[in-house]
Amino acid sequence: MEEAKEKGVFNEEKACLVVKELRKSFDSGKTRSYKWRISQLEAMAKMIEEREKDIIEAVDKDLSKPQLEAYIAEVSQTKSSCFEAIKALHLWMKPTKVKTAITTYPSSAEIVSEPLGVVLIISTWNFPFLLSLEPVIGAIAAGNAVVLKPSEVAPASSALLADMLTKYLDNSAVRVIEGGAPQTTALLEQKWDKILYTGNARVGRIVMAAATKHLTPVILELGGKCPALVDSNLNLQVAARRLIAGKWACNNGQACISVDYIITLKHFAPTLINALKEELEQFFGKDPMKSKDMSRIVSSSHFSRLLKLLNDDKISDKIVLEGQKDEDQLKIAPTIILDAPDDSLVMQEEIFGPIMPIITVDKIEDGFDIIKSKPKPLAAYLFTNNEDLKKSFVENISSGGMLINDTVLQVVTPGLPFGGVGESGMGSYHGKFSFDEFSHKKGVLYRSFKGDSSMRYPPYTPKKQSLMKALINGNIFHMILILIGCSKL
């Protein structure tokens, strides 16, 4: 595996060489076999099992992520995805039989899943192992050769990914390229058969623009401002805990599916805020800065970005829970803002941190208009016991995914796709959806030399035309009448 340890050395020429080597390996046919795919998936499962401690330590270095959070997201969930692929791979690879029409009788048809070729996966830093390895699992399961570009913002995780995949997987078909923007740019100049990018919309546009040069299809996982609409008809304590779990206990808000802002009823807002404050103290103590159960901000630049949001004059008198800030530790405690103006910075961009705006409305249905006024989010949440409201939310709110009466768990639910819509992304993965995204669904029709009919061939006599029209329309009785001469042509 070629790692670009000397990051400045990896350029377009070397990127081209990597792609050539991988394409040669793919063209040999080795990655298409069930034997190769299953061997790589089993090797990856072994890798995660044996290097669990190293993975948790790397995430701690990059994010100070609590051990339990790191284990659940980076180890357990990734391992589960691997085992699912191992268990189901034979079934996933099996062609799907399709019914044929009378016009092609006698015949049979099937859909064959074939690998795309050589694919590029550009990962992100907030869940550096899960969001790197899960797409790789799907790409390998589908029979592709893969290049993984981990995020340089999480350097310990990136280095460990390069080391592990080098040692455990087939280097002739799976590579890791480390580095920053120059290395990513060099990779994007190459022709790929598919690109998956996880990150922000600005870079997503750059990736998509680069892909268009080669007509390369893309999967974009981009995020956005994920709302939680909170009704007053609910279990308050459970709702508060689950909102916290989907914000401050989810990488301290640094997750594309974390709750970005809350919408609730004006009269209910003080009650909800008090419940959040009480549960936050239960979770993180009176001094959350000392808590070991809260991740730090990933970098000084992200810390500065969050400070800029908080220093906006438009919200200076709207902060109802002001969290402490420590730039040396890169920590910001939970912060709640009540009724931030729509043109304030916290309501104009994805927060990706421990700041929670709460917007109030007179009627809960008014929250629909607020959500619809913004780009479609990656996730949307609703808390209510009102069945009609649940139904209306599902029918009227467009989002990548949705969860009623909880947060973030939709992404760990087997059988559900994970992906965005509109500005929150395109394409989806997880389990079988990953396999399908990295496969071409090839339609195949089989016919023998029997049953050949002259009516499809010129010259198109009146009788042939009548027979063909009757056949196409499925009118067998009319065909019989034509054949025995009892119908006008």
PDB file of C-alpha atoms in Angstrom, residues 7-150:
ATOM      1  CA  LYS A   7       2.872  14.530   1.905  1.00  0.00           C
ATOM      2  CA  GLY A   8       4.390  17.134  -0.374  1.00  0.00           C
ATOM      3  CA  VAL A   9       5.746  14.397  -2.674  1.00  0.00           C
ATOM      4  CA  PHE A  10       2.365  12.915  -3.573  1.00  0.00           C
ATOM      5  CA  ASN A  11       1.334  14.714  -6.752  1.00  0.00           C
ATOM      6  CA  GLU A  12      -0.791  14.100  -9.849  1.00  0.00           C
ATOM      7  CA  GLU A  13       1.866  11.853 -11.355  1.00  0.00           C
ATOM      8  CA  LYS A  14       1.900   9.565  -8.314  1.00  0.00           C
ATOM      9  CA  ALA A  15      -1.874   9.678  -8.047  1.00  0.00           C
ATOM     10  CA  CYS A  16      -2.082   8.568 -11.679  1.00  0.00           C
ATOM     11  CA  LEU A  17       0.326   5.710 -10.952  1.00  0.00           C
ATOM     12  CA  VAL A  18      -1.751   4.533  -7.982  1.00  0.00           C
ATOM     13  CA  VAL A  19      -4.922   4.480 -10.079  1.00  0.00           C
ATOM     14  CA  LYS A  20      -3.119   2.615 -12.899  1.00  0.00           C
ATOM     15  CA  GLU A  21      -1.905  -0.067 -10.495  1.00  0.00           C
ATOM     16  CA  LEU A  22      -5.332  -0.492  -8.962  1.00  0.00           C
ATOM     17  CA  ARG A  23      -7.025  -0.618 -12.344  1.00  0.00           C
ATOM     18  CA  LYS A  24      -4.583  -3.294 -13.474  1.00  0.00           C
ATOM     19  CA  SER A  25      -5.478  -5.292 -10.384  1.00  0.00           C
ATOM     20  CA  PHE A  26      -9.197  -4.785 -10.981  1.00  0.00           C
ATOM     21  CA  ASP A  27      -8.925  -5.685 -14.674  1.00  0.00           C
ATOM     22  CA  SER A  28      -7.257  -8.968 -13.706  1.00  0.00           C
ATOM     23  CA  GLY A  29     -10.606  -9.998 -12.241  1.00  0.00           C
ATOM     24  CA  LYS A  30      -9.307 -10.840  -8.759  1.00  0.00           C
ATOM     25  CA  THR A  31     -11.604  -8.420  -6.894  1.00  0.00           C
ATOM     26  CA  ARG A  32     -14.717  -9.811  -8.589  1.00  0.00           C
ATOM     27  CA  SER A  33     -14.559 -13.218  -6.930  1.00  0.00           C
ATOM     28  CA  TYR A  34     -16.523 -14.098  -3.820  1.00  0.00           C
ATOM     29  CA  LYS A  35     -13.344 -15.604  -2.370  1.00  0.00           C
ATOM     30  CA  TRP A  36     -11.396 -12.332  -2.588  1.00  0.00           C
ATOM     31  CA  ARG A  37     -14.248 -10.186  -1.288  1.00  0.00           C
ATOM     32  CA  ILE A  38     -14.952 -12.402   1.717  1.00  0.00           C
ATOM     33  CA  SER A  39     -11.241 -12.710   2.548  1.00  0.00           C
ATOM     34  CA  GLN A  40     -10.882  -8.917   2.683  1.00  0.00           C
ATOM     35  CA  LEU A  41     -14.015  -8.468   4.780  1.00  0.00           C
ATOM     36  CA  GLU A  42     -12.850 -11.131   7.228  1.00  0.00           C
ATOM     37  CA  ALA A  43      -9.432  -9.495   7.383  1.00  0.00           C
ATOM     38  CA  MET A  44     -11.069  -6.162   8.172  1.00  0.00           C
ATOM     39  CA  ALA A  45     -13.182  -7.696  10.941  1.00  0.00           C
ATOM     40  CA  LYS A  46      -9.997  -9.232  12.379  1.00  0.00           C
ATOM     41  CA  MET A  47      -8.249  -5.862  12.086  1.00  0.00           C
ATOM     42  CA  ILE A  48     -10.955  -4.036  14.057  1.00  0.00           C
ATOM     43  CA  GLU A  49     -10.974  -6.786  16.701  1.00  0.00           C
ATOM     44  CA  GLU A  50      -7.207  -6.845  17.151  1.00  0.00           C
ATOM     45  CA  ARG A  51      -6.646  -3.083  16.965  1.00  0.00           C
ATOM     46  CA  GLU A  52      -9.598  -1.961  19.099  1.00  0.00           C
ATOM     47  CA  LYS A  53      -7.344  -0.398  21.744  1.00  0.00           C
ATOM     48  CA  ASP A  54      -5.315   1.483  19.107  1.00  0.00           C
ATOM     49  CA  ILE A  55      -8.509   2.812  17.485  1.00  0.00           C
ATOM     50  CA  ILE A  56      -9.867   4.148  20.779  1.00  0.00           C
ATOM     51  CA  GLU A  57      -6.498   5.736  21.627  1.00  0.00           C
ATOM     52  CA  ALA A  58      -6.266   7.426  18.223  1.00  0.00           C
ATOM     53  CA  VAL A  59      -9.756   8.908  18.556  1.00  0.00           C
ATOM     54  CA  ASP A  60      -8.842  10.110  22.045  1.00  0.00           C
ATOM     55  CA  LYS A  61      -5.761  11.893  20.663  1.00  0.00           C
ATOM     56  CA  ASP A  62      -7.752  13.557  17.892  1.00  0.00           C
ATOM     57  CA  LEU A  63     -10.998  14.408  19.700  1.00  0.00           C
ATOM     58  CA  SER A  64     -10.749  13.373  23.381  1.00  0.00           C
ATOM     59  CA  LYS A  65     -13.814  11.314  22.533  1.00  0.00           C
ATOM     60  CA  PRO A  66     -15.176   9.401  25.564  1.00  0.00           C
ATOM     61  CA  GLN A  67     -14.173   5.738  25.470  1.00  0.00           C
ATOM     62  CA  LEU A  68     -17.741   4.463  25.387  1.00  0.00           C
ATOM     63  CA  GLU A  69     -18.678   6.812  22.518  1.00  0.00           C
ATOM     64  CA  ALA A  70     -15.543   5.734  20.650  1.00  0.00           C
ATOM     65  CA  TYR A  71     -16.229   2.052  21.215  1.00  0.00           C
ATOM     66  CA  ILE A  72     -19.883   2.228  20.122  1.00  0.00           C
ATOM     67  CA  ALA A  73     -19.349   4.361  17.005  1.00  0.00           C
ATOM     68  CA  GLU A  74     -15.848   3.570  15.806  1.00  0.00           C
ATOM     69  CA  VAL A  75     -15.463  -0.067  16.868  1.00  0.00           C
ATOM     70  CA  SER A  76     -18.797  -1.775  17.478  1.00  0.00           C
ATOM     71  CA  GLN A  77     -20.773  -0.182  14.663  1.00  0.00           C
ATOM     72  CA  THR A  78     -17.966  -0.650  12.140  1.00  0.00           C
ATOM     73  CA  LYS A  79     -17.551  -4.266  13.177  1.00  0.00           C
ATOM     74  CA  SER A  80     -21.312  -4.834  12.880  1.00  0.00           C
ATOM     75  CA  SER A  81     -21.267  -3.466   9.325  1.00  0.00           C
ATOM     76  CA  CYS A  82     -18.416  -5.813   8.496  1.00  0.00           C
ATOM     77  CA  PHE A  83     -20.186  -8.868   9.924  1.00  0.00           C
ATOM     78  CA  GLU A  84     -23.413  -7.947   8.117  1.00  0.00           C
ATOM     79  CA  ALA A  85     -21.546  -7.846   4.804  1.00  0.00           C
ATOM     80  CA  ILE A  86     -19.790 -11.156   5.529  1.00  0.00           C
ATOM     81  CA  LYS A  87     -23.072 -12.861   6.411  1.00  0.00           C
ATOM     82  CA  ALA A  88     -25.068 -11.482   3.479  1.00  0.00           C
ATOM     83  CA  LEU A  89     -22.440 -11.224   0.728  1.00  0.00           C
ATOM     84  CA  HIS A  90     -23.412 -14.410  -1.080  1.00  0.00           C
ATOM     85  CA  LEU A  91     -27.037 -13.264  -1.222  1.00  0.00           C
ATOM     86  CA  TRP A  92     -26.082  -9.710  -2.273  1.00  0.00           C
ATOM     87  CA  MET A  93     -23.997 -11.046  -5.164  1.00  0.00           C
ATOM     88  CA  LYS A  94     -26.715 -13.394  -6.403  1.00  0.00           C
ATOM     89  CA  PRO A  95     -28.487 -12.139  -9.576  1.00  0.00           C
ATOM     90  CA  THR A  96     -32.107 -11.068  -9.101  1.00  0.00           C
ATOM     91  CA  LYS A  97     -34.595 -12.855 -11.349  1.00  0.00           C
ATOM     92  CA  VAL A  98     -37.030 -10.646 -13.284  1.00  0.00           C
ATOM     93  CA  LYS A  99     -40.282 -11.551 -15.059  1.00  0.00           C
ATOM     94  CA  THR A 100     -40.256 -11.213 -18.840  1.00  0.00           C
ATOM     95  CA  ALA A 101     -42.968 -10.012 -21.197  1.00  0.00           C
ATOM     96  CA  ILE A 102     -44.904 -12.038 -23.722  1.00  0.00           C
ATOM     97  CA  THR A 103     -43.198 -10.046 -26.498  1.00  0.00           C
ATOM     98  CA  THR A 104     -39.878 -11.764 -25.672  1.00  0.00           C
ATOM     99  CA  TYR A 105     -41.279 -15.270 -25.111  1.00  0.00           C
ATOM    100  CA  PRO A 106     -39.527 -17.648 -24.652  1.00  0.00           C
ATOM    101  CA  SER A 107     -36.960 -15.853 -22.471  1.00  0.00           C
ATOM    102  CA  SER A 108     -35.614 -15.250 -18.968  1.00  0.00           C
ATOM    103  CA  ALA A 109     -34.124 -12.141 -17.370  1.00  0.00           C
ATOM    104  CA  GLU A 110     -32.047 -11.123 -14.371  1.00  0.00           C
ATOM    105  CA  ILE A 111     -30.295  -8.153 -12.798  1.00  0.00           C
ATOM    106  CA  VAL A 112     -26.582  -8.747 -12.245  1.00  0.00           C
ATOM    107  CA  SER A 113     -24.654  -6.655  -9.712  1.00  0.00           C
ATOM    108  CA  GLU A 114     -21.224  -5.964 -11.147  1.00  0.00           C
ATOM    109  CA  PRO A 115     -18.420  -3.909  -9.558  1.00  0.00           C
ATOM    110  CA  LEU A 116     -17.861  -0.404 -10.888  1.00  0.00           C
ATOM    111  CA  GLY A 117     -14.067  -0.547 -10.957  1.00  0.00           C
ATOM    112  CA  VAL A 118     -11.707   1.723  -9.030  1.00  0.00           C
ATOM    113  CA  VAL A 119     -13.389   3.979  -6.465  1.00  0.00           C
ATOM    114  CA  LEU A 120     -12.236   6.874  -4.280  1.00  0.00           C
ATOM    115  CA  ILE A 121     -13.483   7.405  -0.720  1.00  0.00           C
ATOM    116  CA  ILE A 122     -12.706  10.781   0.870  1.00  0.00           C
ATOM    117  CA  SER A 123     -13.499  10.542   4.544  1.00  0.00           C
ATOM    118  CA  THR A 124     -13.992  13.002   7.389  1.00  0.00           C
ATOM    119  CA  TRP A 125     -12.612  13.556  10.895  1.00  0.00           C
ATOM    120  CA  ASN A 126     -15.550  13.463  13.323  1.00  0.00           C
ATOM    121  CA  PHE A 127     -16.052   9.677  13.161  1.00  0.00           C
ATOM    122  CA  PRO A 128     -12.730   8.878  11.496  1.00  0.00           C
ATOM    123  CA  PHE A 129     -12.953   5.075  11.556  1.00  0.00           C
ATOM    124  CA  LEU A 130     -16.674   4.487  11.061  1.00  0.00           C
ATOM    125  CA  LEU A 131     -17.024   6.981   8.209  1.00  0.00           C
ATOM    126  CA  SER A 132     -13.841   5.688   6.551  1.00  0.00           C
ATOM    127  CA  LEU A 133     -14.271   1.958   6.926  1.00  0.00           C
ATOM    128  CA  GLU A 134     -18.007   1.552   6.378  1.00  0.00           C
ATOM    129  CA  PRO A 135     -17.828   2.854   2.776  1.00  0.00           C
ATOM    130  CA  VAL A 136     -14.703   0.736   2.222  1.00  0.00           C
ATOM    131  CA  ILE A 137     -16.649  -2.322   3.426  1.00  0.00           C
ATOM    132  CA  GLY A 138     -19.370  -1.593   0.851  1.00  0.00           C
ATOM    133  CA  ALA A 139     -16.886  -0.970  -1.947  1.00  0.00           C
ATOM    134  CA  ILE A 140     -14.967  -4.197  -1.253  1.00  0.00           C
ATOM    135  CA  ALA A 141     -18.181  -6.210  -0.863  1.00  0.00           C
ATOM    136  CA  ALA A 142     -19.207  -4.974  -4.311  1.00  0.00           C
ATOM    137  CA  GLY A 143     -15.877  -6.142  -5.773  1.00  0.00           C
ATOM    138  CA  ASN A 144     -14.101  -2.832  -6.371  1.00  0.00           C
ATOM    139  CA  ALA A 145     -10.533  -1.654  -5.946  1.00  0.00           C
ATOM    140  CA  VAL A 146     -10.428   1.216  -3.444  1.00  0.00           C
ATOM    141  CA  VAL A 147      -8.435   4.285  -2.502  1.00  0.00           C
ATOM    142  CA  LEU A 148      -9.207   5.725   0.937  1.00  0.00           C
ATOM    143  CA  LYS A 149      -8.239   9.313   1.698  1.00  0.00           C
ATOM    144  CA  PRO A 150      -8.711   9.872   5.467  1.00  0.00           C
TER     145      PRO A 150
END
